[in-house]
Amino acid sequence: MPVSSEVERPESAPDGPALPVNELFASLQGEGKLAGVPSTFVRTSGCNLRCWFCDSYHTSWEPTHAWMGVDDVASEVDARDPDHVVLTGGEPLIHDESATLLRELADDYHVTVETNGTVVPDAPMDLASISPKLSTSTPTPANAPEGVDVGEWEARHEERRIDLDPLSTLVERHDFQLKFVVTGPDDLPEIEGLLDDLRGVADAEIRDDDVLLMPEGQTRKELAATRNVVADLALERGYRYTPRLHVDLWNDAPET
Ligand SMILES: C[S@@+](CC[C@H](N)C(=O)[O-])C[C@H]1O[C@@H](n2cnc3c(N)ncnc32)[C@H](O)[C@@H]1O
Ligand SMILES: Nc1nc2[nH]cc(C(=O)O)c2c(=O)[nH]1
Ligand code: SF4
Ligand SMILES: [Mg+2]
């Protein structure tokens, strides 16, 4: 797939490498192996997919952002003096300049990259937090966010969401976690099929311990309906369960 940023760079963007930044904030890592760890988050705007449930609507369906020079992003991170940085989006890796930022941050911080696993940068990262998208993520006219015309995105999302090449490269090159958004028991055969395929092609061990099941839900109320079902599936199958601590703590507030 040709990598295009899906977000036009305006004339007014700063000179040199720059990124469309939706938000930059300090919080606790809410998901995955590092849940609970204080971290500074850099959220880029723009995505090559359109999950119907995307909890970052203003980076995917309706991208909003300010363009920031990569040096300025790094300075904002420095000012918060964290041990851990999380680069997320949108899909951060559709932007070539994310690789520039990752190289700038590499020596000073533990950096996690939250990615849908469809793009591989030539850049350092301490933890590739890969969230491959299942068929239950695909937008349709019936599940689309209110007021959104899904249009060509149903087919485009479906065509792009899984690509074994970047997935295997990411797990070969980096410490990783595979973090699946689970809507219910019917998602499990698809997760296991994908794990079989990936274990077949990747030259890296994928332990069940690297596989995390995360309940779908953008709000406390939505999570209340999915979390126990997903926890039981994790227990049954021997995968990890990951909470969404930030949703438990702050519901769907921005900058959390
Ligand atoms: C907004 S995405 C940005 C990074 C990248 N585009 C991705 O999808 O991995 C950050 C994380 O939130 C997860 N996520 C998004 N919407 C969610 C929802 N409604 N419920 C649970 N997890 C969700 C994604 O799967 C991903 O792990
Ligand atoms: N607290 C908190 N933890 C997170 N971990 C991954 C997030 C993301 O949106 O990528 C996220 C987020 O948005 N907030
Ligand atoms: S891949 Fe990530 S940012 Fe893109 S639509 Fe899905 S959850 Fe949102
Ligand atoms: Mg989030």
PDB file of C-alpha atoms and ligand atoms in Angstrom:
ATOM      1  CA  MET A   1       0.000   0.000   0.000  1.00  0.00           C
ATOM      2  CA  PRO A   2       1.364   3.431  -0.833  1.00  0.00           C
ATOM      3  CA  VAL A   3       1.693   5.379   2.388  1.00  0.00           C
ATOM      4  CA  SER A   4      -0.058   8.702   2.189  1.00  0.00           C
ATOM      5  CA  SER A   5      -0.574  10.875   5.202  1.00  0.00           C
ATOM      6  CA  GLU A   6      -4.281  11.500   4.463  1.00  0.00           C
ATOM      7  CA  VAL A   7      -3.731  14.940   6.028  1.00  0.00           C
ATOM      8  CA  GLU A   8      -2.682  17.810   3.740  1.00  0.00           C
ATOM      9  CA  ARG A   9       0.254  19.866   4.892  1.00  0.00           C
ATOM     10  CA  PRO A  10      -0.794  23.533   4.655  1.00  0.00           C
ATOM     11  CA  GLU A  11       1.449  26.443   3.564  1.00  0.00           C
ATOM     12  CA  SER A  12       1.321  27.673   7.156  1.00  0.00           C
ATOM     13  CA  ALA A  13       3.041  24.536   8.557  1.00  0.00           C
ATOM     14  CA  PRO A  14       6.436  25.248  10.127  1.00  0.00           C
ATOM     15  CA  ASP A  15       9.510  24.786   7.928  1.00  0.00           C
ATOM     16  CA  GLY A  16      11.316  21.477   8.185  1.00  0.00           C
ATOM     17  CA  PRO A  17       9.953  18.201   9.553  1.00  0.00           C
ATOM     18  CA  ALA A  18       6.535  18.774  11.125  1.00  0.00           C
ATOM     19  CA  LEU A  19       3.577  16.727  12.338  1.00  0.00           C
ATOM     20  CA  PRO A  20      -0.171  17.363  12.621  1.00  0.00           C
ATOM     21  CA  VAL A  21      -0.640  17.166  16.400  1.00  0.00           C
ATOM     22  CA  ASN A  22      -4.114  16.656  17.844  1.00  0.00           C
ATOM     23  CA  GLU A  23      -3.077  16.701  21.510  1.00  0.00           C
ATOM     24  CA  LEU A  24      -0.007  16.447  23.732  1.00  0.00           C
ATOM     25  CA  PHE A  25      -0.606  15.640  27.395  1.00  0.00           C
ATOM     26  CA  ALA A  26       0.548  13.804  30.507  1.00  0.00           C
ATOM     27  CA  SER A  27      -1.493  10.866  31.794  1.00  0.00           C
ATOM     28  CA  LEU A  28      -1.162   7.293  33.040  1.00  0.00           C
ATOM     29  CA  GLN A  29      -0.702   4.704  30.321  1.00  0.00           C
ATOM     30  CA  GLY A  30      -4.196   3.214  30.329  1.00  0.00           C
ATOM     31  CA  GLU A  31      -3.650   0.098  28.226  1.00  0.00           C
ATOM     32  CA  GLY A  32      -1.331  -2.843  27.812  1.00  0.00           C
ATOM     33  CA  LYS A  33       1.769  -4.216  29.533  1.00  0.00           C
ATOM     34  CA  LEU A  34       2.661  -0.764  30.907  1.00  0.00           C
ATOM     35  CA  ALA A  35      -0.816   0.169  32.218  1.00  0.00           C
ATOM     36  CA  GLY A  36      -0.499   2.586  35.117  1.00  0.00           C
ATOM     37  CA  VAL A  37       2.876   4.055  34.113  1.00  0.00           C
ATOM     38  CA  PRO A  38       3.013   7.896  34.033  1.00  0.00           C
ATOM     39  CA  SER A  39       3.628   8.891  30.428  1.00  0.00           C
ATOM     40  CA  THR A  40       3.570  11.856  28.080  1.00  0.00           C
ATOM     41  CA  PHE A  41       1.325  11.264  25.068  1.00  0.00           C
ATOM     42  CA  VAL A  42       1.813  12.754  21.605  1.00  0.00           C
ATOM     43  CA  ARG A  43      -1.271  12.198  19.469  1.00  0.00           C
ATOM     44  CA  THR A  44      -0.864  12.809  15.748  1.00  0.00           C
ATOM     45  CA  SER A  45      -3.844  13.368  13.464  1.00  0.00           C
ATOM     46  CA  GLY A  46      -4.775  11.388  10.356  1.00  0.00           C
ATOM     47  CA  CYS A  47      -5.358   7.674   9.859  1.00  0.00           C
ATOM     48  CA  ASN A  48      -5.329   5.209   6.997  1.00  0.00           C
ATOM     49  CA  LEU A  49      -8.217   3.237   8.594  1.00  0.00           C
ATOM     50  CA  ARG A  50     -11.676   4.190   9.889  1.00  0.00           C
ATOM     51  CA  CYS A  51     -12.736   1.914  12.746  1.00  0.00           C
ATOM     52  CA  TRP A  52     -16.414   2.574  13.487  1.00  0.00           C
ATOM     53  CA  PHE A  53     -15.575   2.584  17.213  1.00  0.00           C
ATOM     54  CA  CYS A  54     -12.523   4.852  17.018  1.00  0.00           C
ATOM     55  CA  ASP A  55     -12.176   6.605  20.370  1.00  0.00           C
ATOM     56  CA  SER A  56     -10.105   9.347  18.701  1.00  0.00           C
ATOM     57  CA  TYR A  57     -12.714  10.598  16.216  1.00  0.00           C
ATOM     58  CA  HIS A  58     -10.867  13.888  15.734  1.00  0.00           C
ATOM     59  CA  THR A  59      -7.818  12.094  14.363  1.00  0.00           C
ATOM     60  CA  SER A  60      -9.632   9.749  11.977  1.00  0.00           C
ATOM     61  CA  TRP A  61     -13.175  10.594  10.871  1.00  0.00           C
ATOM     62  CA  GLU A  62     -12.753  14.338  11.353  1.00  0.00           C
ATOM     63  CA  PRO A  63      -9.054  15.145  11.792  1.00  0.00           C
ATOM     64  CA  THR A  64      -8.249  18.315  13.713  1.00  0.00           C
ATOM     65  CA  HIS A  65      -4.768  19.424  14.607  1.00  0.00           C
ATOM     66  CA  ALA A  66      -2.116  22.087  14.718  1.00  0.00           C
ATOM     67  CA  TRP A  67       1.076  21.528  12.719  1.00  0.00           C
ATOM     68  CA  MET A  68       4.126  21.457  14.993  1.00  0.00           C
ATOM     69  CA  GLY A  69       7.786  21.230  14.124  1.00  0.00           C
ATOM     70  CA  VAL A  70       9.269  17.923  15.277  1.00  0.00           C
ATOM     71  CA  ASP A  71      11.819  19.866  17.391  1.00  0.00           C
ATOM     72  CA  ASP A  72       8.959  21.725  19.089  1.00  0.00           C
ATOM     73  CA  VAL A  73       7.170  18.449  19.832  1.00  0.00           C
ATOM     74  CA  ALA A  74      10.398  17.116  21.386  1.00  0.00           C
ATOM     75  CA  SER A  75      10.780  20.338  23.435  1.00  0.00           C
ATOM     76  CA  GLU A  76       7.194  20.026  24.726  1.00  0.00           C
ATOM     77  CA  VAL A  77       7.971  16.461  25.756  1.00  0.00           C
ATOM     78  CA  ASP A  78      11.236  17.534  27.442  1.00  0.00           C
ATOM     79  CA  ALA A  79       9.360  20.221  29.398  1.00  0.00           C
ATOM     80  CA  ARG A  80       7.171  17.533  30.977  1.00  0.00           C
ATOM     81  CA  ASP A  81      10.256  15.501  31.945  1.00  0.00           C
ATOM     82  CA  PRO A  82       8.691  12.026  31.685  1.00  0.00           C
ATOM     83  CA  ASP A  83      10.397   8.627  31.747  1.00  0.00           C
ATOM     84  CA  HIS A  84       7.877   7.224  29.280  1.00  0.00           C
ATOM     85  CA  VAL A  85       6.533   8.698  26.047  1.00  0.00           C
ATOM     86  CA  VAL A  86       3.650   7.283  24.005  1.00  0.00           C
ATOM     87  CA  LEU A  87       3.362   8.205  20.338  1.00  0.00           C
ATOM     88  CA  THR A  88      -0.181   7.570  19.147  1.00  0.00           C
ATOM     89  CA  GLY A  89      -2.829   8.921  16.815  1.00  0.00           C
ATOM     90  CA  GLY A  90      -4.644   8.537  14.491  1.00  0.00           C
ATOM     91  CA  GLU A  91      -2.080   6.307  12.928  1.00  0.00           C
ATOM     92  CA  PRO A  92       1.270   7.906  13.797  1.00  0.00           C
ATOM     93  CA  LEU A  93       3.270   5.779  11.381  1.00  0.00           C
ATOM     94  CA  ILE A  94       1.591   7.099   8.226  1.00  0.00           C
ATOM     95  CA  HIS A  95       3.699  10.238   8.756  1.00  0.00           C
ATOM     96  CA  ASP A  96       7.350   9.959   7.699  1.00  0.00           C
ATOM     97  CA  GLU A  97       8.131  12.663  10.272  1.00  0.00           C
ATOM     98  CA  SER A  98       7.101  10.298  13.088  1.00  0.00           C
ATOM     99  CA  ALA A  99      10.342   8.435  12.354  1.00  0.00           C
ATOM    100  CA  THR A 100      12.236  11.711  12.782  1.00  0.00           C
ATOM    101  CA  LEU A 101      10.528  12.292  16.130  1.00  0.00           C
ATOM    102  CA  LEU A 102      11.234   8.713  17.252  1.00  0.00           C
ATOM    103  CA  ARG A 103      14.928   9.168  16.458  1.00  0.00           C
ATOM    104  CA  GLU A 104      14.979  12.420  18.475  1.00  0.00           C
ATOM    105  CA  LEU A 105      13.325  10.825  21.501  1.00  0.00           C
ATOM    106  CA  ALA A 106      15.155   7.493  21.452  1.00  0.00           C
ATOM    107  CA  ASP A 107      18.112   8.285  23.702  1.00  0.00           C
ATOM    108  CA  ASP A 108      16.156  10.036  26.432  1.00  0.00           C
ATOM    109  CA  TYR A 109      12.907   8.149  26.924  1.00  0.00           C
ATOM    110  CA  HIS A 110      11.225   4.786  26.864  1.00  0.00           C
ATOM    111  CA  VAL A 111       8.983   5.212  23.827  1.00  0.00           C
ATOM    112  CA  THR A 112       5.856   3.175  23.113  1.00  0.00           C
ATOM    113  CA  VAL A 113       4.262   3.488  19.683  1.00  0.00           C
ATOM    114  CA  GLU A 114       0.549   2.760  19.408  1.00  0.00           C
ATOM    115  CA  THR A 115      -0.045   1.515  15.872  1.00  0.00           C
ATOM    116  CA  ASN A 116      -2.578  -0.424  13.830  1.00  0.00           C
ATOM    117  CA  GLY A 117       0.302  -2.456  12.355  1.00  0.00           C
ATOM    118  CA  THR A 118      -0.170  -1.549   8.688  1.00  0.00           C
ATOM    119  CA  VAL A 119       2.960   0.612   8.328  1.00  0.00           C
ATOM    120  CA  VAL A 120       6.574   0.059   9.420  1.00  0.00           C
ATOM    121  CA  PRO A 121       8.948   2.949   9.981  1.00  0.00           C
ATOM    122  CA  ASP A 122      12.709   2.700   9.886  1.00  0.00           C
ATOM    123  CA  ALA A 123      12.965   4.084  13.401  1.00  0.00           C
ATOM    124  CA  PRO A 124      13.685   3.041  16.978  1.00  0.00           C
ATOM    125  CA  MET A 125      10.919   2.224  19.460  1.00  0.00           C
ATOM    126  CA  ASP A 126      11.079   0.495  22.832  1.00  0.00           C
ATOM    127  CA  LEU A 127       7.628  -1.075  22.626  1.00  0.00           C
ATOM    128  CA  ALA A 128       5.594  -1.555  19.473  1.00  0.00           C
ATOM    129  CA  SER A 129       2.038  -1.632  20.766  1.00  0.00           C
ATOM    130  CA  ILE A 130       0.302  -3.202  17.807  1.00  0.00           C
ATOM    131  CA  SER A 131      -3.485  -3.281  17.559  1.00  0.00           C
ATOM    132  CA  PRO A 132      -4.408  -5.188  14.389  1.00  0.00           C
ATOM    133  CA  LYS A 133      -7.952  -4.459  13.365  1.00  0.00           C
ATOM    134  CA  LEU A 134     -10.509  -7.275  13.207  1.00  0.00           C
ATOM    135  CA  SER A 135     -13.447  -7.460  10.802  1.00  0.00           C
ATOM    136  CA  THR A 136     -15.691  -6.204  13.621  1.00  0.00           C
ATOM    137  CA  SER A 137     -13.900  -2.836  13.377  1.00  0.00           C
ATOM    138  CA  THR A 138     -15.060  -2.217   9.798  1.00  0.00           C
ATOM    139  CA  PRO A 139     -17.409   0.744   9.408  1.00  0.00           C
ATOM    140  CA  THR A 140     -20.821   0.195   7.783  1.00  0.00           C
ATOM    141  CA  PRO A 141     -23.797   2.484   7.281  1.00  0.00           C
ATOM    142  CA  ALA A 142     -25.411   0.710  10.267  1.00  0.00           C
ATOM    143  CA  ASN A 143     -22.585   1.158  12.812  1.00  0.00           C
ATOM    144  CA  ALA A 144     -21.038   4.449  11.592  1.00  0.00           C
ATOM    145  CA  PRO A 145     -20.600   7.314  14.045  1.00  0.00           C
ATOM    146  CA  GLU A 146     -23.588   9.653  14.020  1.00  0.00           C
ATOM    147  CA  GLY A 147     -23.668  12.010  11.058  1.00  0.00           C
ATOM    148  CA  VAL A 148     -20.861  10.204   9.202  1.00  0.00           C
ATOM    149  CA  ASP A 149     -21.180   9.005   5.619  1.00  0.00           C
ATOM    150  CA  VAL A 150     -19.049   5.838   5.465  1.00  0.00           C
ATOM    151  CA  GLY A 151     -18.830   6.013   1.668  1.00  0.00           C
ATOM    152  CA  GLU A 152     -15.684   4.381   0.290  1.00  0.00           C
ATOM    153  CA  TRP A 153     -14.268   3.730   3.780  1.00  0.00           C
ATOM    154  CA  GLU A 154     -16.066   0.416   4.285  1.00  0.00           C
ATOM    155  CA  ALA A 155     -14.172  -1.141   1.361  1.00  0.00           C
ATOM    156  CA  ARG A 156     -10.942   0.800   1.967  1.00  0.00           C
ATOM    157  CA  HIS A 157     -10.778  -0.130   5.665  1.00  0.00           C
ATOM    158  CA  GLU A 158     -11.543  -3.766   4.888  1.00  0.00           C
ATOM    159  CA  GLU A 159      -8.803  -3.910   2.243  1.00  0.00           C
ATOM    160  CA  ARG A 160      -6.140  -2.233   4.387  1.00  0.00           C
ATOM    161  CA  ARG A 161      -6.720  -3.429   7.927  1.00  0.00           C
ATOM    162  CA  ILE A 162      -4.547  -6.584   7.924  1.00  0.00           C
ATOM    163  CA  ASP A 163      -1.198  -6.926   6.172  1.00  0.00           C
ATOM    164  CA  LEU A 164       1.108  -9.699   7.392  1.00  0.00           C
ATOM    165  CA  ASP A 165       4.259  -8.056   5.970  1.00  0.00           C
ATOM    166  CA  PRO A 166       4.335  -5.004   8.249  1.00  0.00           C
ATOM    167  CA  LEU A 167       2.981  -7.036  11.170  1.00  0.00           C
ATOM    168  CA  SER A 168       5.792  -9.578  10.926  1.00  0.00           C
ATOM    169  CA  THR A 169       8.450  -6.883  10.444  1.00  0.00           C
ATOM    170  CA  LEU A 170       7.232  -5.020  13.540  1.00  0.00           C
ATOM    171  CA  VAL A 171       7.348  -8.133  15.758  1.00  0.00           C
ATOM    172  CA  GLU A 172      10.759  -9.132  14.383  1.00  0.00           C
ATOM    173  CA  ARG A 173      12.357  -5.728  14.965  1.00  0.00           C
ATOM    174  CA  HIS A 174      10.879  -4.599  18.271  1.00  0.00           C
ATOM    175  CA  ASP A 175       9.672  -5.598  21.700  1.00  0.00           C
ATOM    176  CA  PHE A 176       5.950  -5.753  21.096  1.00  0.00           C
ATOM    177  CA  GLN A 177       2.460  -6.441  22.334  1.00  0.00           C
ATOM    178  CA  LEU A 178      -0.482  -7.467  20.176  1.00  0.00           C
ATOM    179  CA  LYS A 179      -3.498  -5.681  21.627  1.00  0.00           C
ATOM    180  CA  PHE A 180      -6.826  -6.696  20.151  1.00  0.00           C
ATOM    181  CA  VAL A 181     -10.015  -4.674  20.603  1.00  0.00           C
ATOM    182  CA  VAL A 182     -12.605  -7.325  21.431  1.00  0.00           C
ATOM    183  CA  THR A 183     -16.342  -6.784  20.949  1.00  0.00           C
ATOM    184  CA  GLY A 184     -17.404 -10.309  21.987  1.00  0.00           C
ATOM    185  CA  PRO A 185     -16.687 -14.077  21.837  1.00  0.00           C
ATOM    186  CA  ASP A 186     -17.134 -14.197  18.053  1.00  0.00           C
ATOM    187  CA  ASP A 187     -13.881 -12.222  17.652  1.00  0.00           C
ATOM    188  CA  LEU A 188     -11.760 -15.046  19.083  1.00  0.00           C
ATOM    189  CA  PRO A 189     -11.558 -17.382  16.048  1.00  0.00           C
ATOM    190  CA  GLU A 190     -10.383 -14.421  13.961  1.00  0.00           C
ATOM    191  CA  ILE A 191      -7.711 -13.493  16.527  1.00  0.00           C
ATOM    192  CA  GLU A 192      -6.495 -17.088  16.666  1.00  0.00           C
ATOM    193  CA  GLY A 193      -6.462 -17.347  12.864  1.00  0.00           C
ATOM    194  CA  LEU A 194      -4.385 -14.186  12.605  1.00  0.00           C
ATOM    195  CA  LEU A 195      -1.988 -15.415  15.313  1.00  0.00           C
ATOM    196  CA  ASP A 196      -1.550 -18.709  13.437  1.00  0.00           C
ATOM    197  CA  ASP A 197      -0.806 -16.825  10.212  1.00  0.00           C
ATOM    198  CA  LEU A 198       1.619 -14.441  11.910  1.00  0.00           C
ATOM    199  CA  ARG A 199       3.418 -17.228  13.787  1.00  0.00           C
ATOM    200  CA  GLY A 200       3.735 -18.975  10.408  1.00  0.00           C
ATOM    201  CA  VAL A 201       5.563 -16.108   8.726  1.00  0.00           C
ATOM    202  CA  ALA A 202       7.308 -14.086  11.452  1.00  0.00           C
ATOM    203  CA  ASP A 203      10.835 -14.888  12.478  1.00  0.00           C
ATOM    204  CA  ALA A 204      10.090 -14.022  16.108  1.00  0.00           C
ATOM    205  CA  GLU A 205       8.448 -15.833  18.973  1.00  0.00           C
ATOM    206  CA  ILE A 206       4.903 -14.671  19.719  1.00  0.00           C
ATOM    207  CA  ARG A 207       4.018 -15.840  23.214  1.00  0.00           C
ATOM    208  CA  ASP A 208       0.438 -15.930  24.460  1.00  0.00           C
ATOM    209  CA  ASP A 209       1.777 -13.492  27.052  1.00  0.00           C
ATOM    210  CA  ASP A 210       2.357 -10.930  24.274  1.00  0.00           C
ATOM    211  CA  VAL A 211      -1.305 -11.150  23.254  1.00  0.00           C
ATOM    212  CA  LEU A 212      -3.690  -8.813  25.045  1.00  0.00           C
ATOM    213  CA  LEU A 213      -7.461  -8.728  24.855  1.00  0.00           C
ATOM    214  CA  MET A 214      -8.909  -5.261  25.396  1.00  0.00           C
ATOM    215  CA  PRO A 215     -12.650  -4.668  25.773  1.00  0.00           C
ATOM    216  CA  GLU A 216     -14.223  -2.365  23.199  1.00  0.00           C
ATOM    217  CA  GLY A 217     -15.721   0.742  24.743  1.00  0.00           C
ATOM    218  CA  GLN A 218     -15.200   4.485  24.580  1.00  0.00           C
ATOM    219  CA  THR A 219     -17.052   5.208  27.826  1.00  0.00           C
ATOM    220  CA  ARG A 220     -17.426   3.640  31.286  1.00  0.00           C
ATOM    221  CA  LYS A 221     -20.958   2.648  30.347  1.00  0.00           C
ATOM    222  CA  GLU A 222     -19.854   0.869  27.164  1.00  0.00           C
ATOM    223  CA  LEU A 223     -16.987  -0.858  28.968  1.00  0.00           C
ATOM    224  CA  ALA A 224     -19.361  -2.087  31.662  1.00  0.00           C
ATOM    225  CA  ALA A 225     -21.025  -4.160  28.945  1.00  0.00           C
ATOM    226  CA  THR A 226     -17.842  -5.714  27.507  1.00  0.00           C
ATOM    227  CA  ARG A 227     -15.143  -5.954  30.178  1.00  0.00           C
ATOM    228  CA  ASN A 228     -16.279  -9.117  32.005  1.00  0.00           C
ATOM    229  CA  VAL A 229     -17.005 -10.981  28.785  1.00  0.00           C
ATOM    230  CA  VAL A 230     -13.488 -10.132  27.539  1.00  0.00           C
ATOM    231  CA  ALA A 231     -11.829 -10.923  30.893  1.00  0.00           C
ATOM    232  CA  ASP A 232     -13.483 -14.377  30.860  1.00  0.00           C
ATOM    233  CA  LEU A 233     -12.242 -14.981  27.283  1.00  0.00           C
ATOM    234  CA  ALA A 234      -8.683 -14.060  28.301  1.00  0.00           C
ATOM    235  CA  LEU A 235      -8.841 -16.431  31.271  1.00  0.00           C
ATOM    236  CA  GLU A 236     -10.271 -19.235  29.151  1.00  0.00           C
ATOM    237  CA  ARG A 237      -7.704 -18.896  26.329  1.00  0.00           C
ATOM    238  CA  GLY A 238      -4.612 -17.956  28.332  1.00  0.00           C
ATOM    239  CA  TYR A 239      -4.138 -14.489  26.858  1.00  0.00           C
ATOM    240  CA  ARG A 240      -3.640 -11.319  28.869  1.00  0.00           C
ATOM    241  CA  TYR A 241      -6.509  -8.998  29.651  1.00  0.00           C
ATOM    242  CA  THR A 242      -5.861  -5.298  29.525  1.00  0.00           C
ATOM    243  CA  PRO A 243      -8.105  -2.765  31.185  1.00  0.00           C
ATOM    244  CA  ARG A 244      -8.709   0.723  29.810  1.00  0.00           C
ATOM    245  CA  LEU A 245      -7.652   2.481  32.985  1.00  0.00           C
ATOM    246  CA  HIS A 246      -8.034   5.981  31.552  1.00  0.00           C
ATOM    247  CA  VAL A 247     -11.680   5.261  30.704  1.00  0.00           C
ATOM    248  CA  ASP A 248     -12.301   3.866  34.205  1.00  0.00           C
ATOM    249  CA  LEU A 249     -10.662   6.962  35.713  1.00  0.00           C
ATOM    250  CA  TRP A 250     -11.676   9.797  33.378  1.00  0.00           C
ATOM    251  CA  ASN A 251     -14.343   8.364  31.084  1.00  0.00           C
ATOM    252  CA  ASP A 252     -13.938   9.894  27.590  1.00  0.00           C
ATOM    253  CA  ALA A 253     -12.449  13.267  28.576  1.00  0.00           C
ATOM    254  CA  PRO A 254      -9.885  14.726  26.141  1.00  0.00           C
ATOM    255  CA  GLU A 255      -6.194  14.783  27.139  1.00  0.00           C
ATOM    256  CA  THR A 256      -6.512  11.694  29.349  1.00  0.00           C
TER     257      THR A 256
HETATM  258  C1  LIG B   1      -6.918   5.581  18.746  1.00  0.00           C
HETATM  259  S1  LIG B   1      -5.821   4.235  18.488  1.00  0.00           S
HETATM  260  C2  LIG B   1      -4.379   5.038  17.794  1.00  0.00           C
HETATM  261  C3  LIG B   1      -3.272   4.094  17.386  1.00  0.00           C
HETATM  262  C4  LIG B   1      -3.550   3.226  16.161  1.00  0.00           C
HETATM  263  N1  LIG B   1      -4.263   3.922  15.143  1.00  0.00           N
HETATM  264  C5  LIG B   1      -4.282   1.969  16.567  1.00  0.00           C
HETATM  265  O1  LIG B   1      -5.467   1.826  16.264  1.00  0.00           O
HETATM  266  O2  LIG B   1      -3.639   1.128  17.197  1.00  0.00           O
HETATM  267  C6  LIG B   1      -5.204   3.862  20.149  1.00  0.00           C
HETATM  268  C7  LIG B   1      -5.691   2.569  20.766  1.00  0.00           C
HETATM  269  O3  LIG B   1      -7.068   2.680  21.086  1.00  0.00           O
HETATM  270  C8  LIG B   1      -7.713   1.496  20.694  1.00  0.00           C
HETATM  271  N2  LIG B   1      -9.130   1.815  20.541  1.00  0.00           N
HETATM  272  C9  LIG B   1      -9.683   2.740  19.725  1.00  0.00           C
HETATM  273  N3  LIG B   1     -11.014   2.798  19.890  1.00  0.00           N
HETATM  274  C10 LIG B   1     -11.328   1.890  20.845  1.00  0.00           C
HETATM  275  C11 LIG B   1     -12.536   1.472  21.461  1.00  0.00           C
HETATM  276  N4  LIG B   1     -13.721   1.986  21.122  1.00  0.00           N
HETATM  277  N5  LIG B   1     -12.467   0.522  22.419  1.00  0.00           N
HETATM  278  C12 LIG B   1     -11.286  -0.027  22.764  1.00  0.00           C
HETATM  279  N6  LIG B   1     -10.103   0.327  22.222  1.00  0.00           N
HETATM  280  C13 LIG B   1     -10.134   1.262  21.275  1.00  0.00           C
HETATM  281  C14 LIG B   1      -6.975   1.089  19.449  1.00  0.00           C
HETATM  282  O4  LIG B   1      -7.189  -0.258  19.093  1.00  0.00           O
HETATM  283  C15 LIG B   1      -5.546   1.355  19.870  1.00  0.00           C
HETATM  284  O5  LIG B   1      -5.034   0.274  20.611  1.00  0.00           O
HETATM  285  N1  LIG B   2      -4.287   7.189  29.278  1.00  0.00           N
HETATM  286  C1  LIG B   2      -4.276   6.772  28.028  1.00  0.00           C
HETATM  287  N2  LIG B   2      -3.601   5.634  27.717  1.00  0.00           N
HETATM  288  C2  LIG B   2      -3.556   5.267  26.411  1.00  0.00           C
HETATM  289  N3  LIG B   2      -2.888   4.226  25.879  1.00  0.00           N
HETATM  290  C3  LIG B   2      -3.038   4.248  24.548  1.00  0.00           C
HETATM  291  C4  LIG B   2      -3.820   5.337  24.204  1.00  0.00           C
HETATM  292  C5  LIG B   2      -4.065   5.751  22.820  1.00  0.00           C
HETATM  293  O1  LIG B   2      -5.010   6.477  22.528  1.00  0.00           O
HETATM  294  O2  LIG B   2      -3.272   5.318  21.983  1.00  0.00           O
HETATM  295  C6  LIG B   2      -4.173   5.986  25.387  1.00  0.00           C
HETATM  296  C7  LIG B   2      -4.927   7.147  25.744  1.00  0.00           C
HETATM  297  O3  LIG B   2      -5.603   7.810  24.932  1.00  0.00           O
HETATM  298  N4  LIG B   2      -4.921   7.497  27.060  1.00  0.00           N
HETATM  299  S1  SF4 B   3      -6.751   2.539  13.337  1.00  0.00           S
HETATM  300 FE1  SF4 B   3      -6.636   3.572  15.336  1.00  0.00          FE
HETATM  301  S2  SF4 B   3      -6.856   5.782  14.927  1.00  0.00           S
HETATM  302 FE2  SF4 B   3      -7.384   4.680  13.045  1.00  0.00          FE
HETATM  303  S3  SF4 B   3      -9.576   4.594  13.109  1.00  0.00           S
HETATM  304 FE3  SF4 B   3      -8.828   2.684  14.045  1.00  0.00          FE
HETATM  305  S4  SF4 B   3      -8.619   3.087  16.248  1.00  0.00           S
HETATM  306 FE4  SF4 B   3      -8.889   5.054  15.201  1.00  0.00          FE
HETATM  307 MG    MG B   4      -6.871   6.496  23.523  1.00  0.00          MG
END
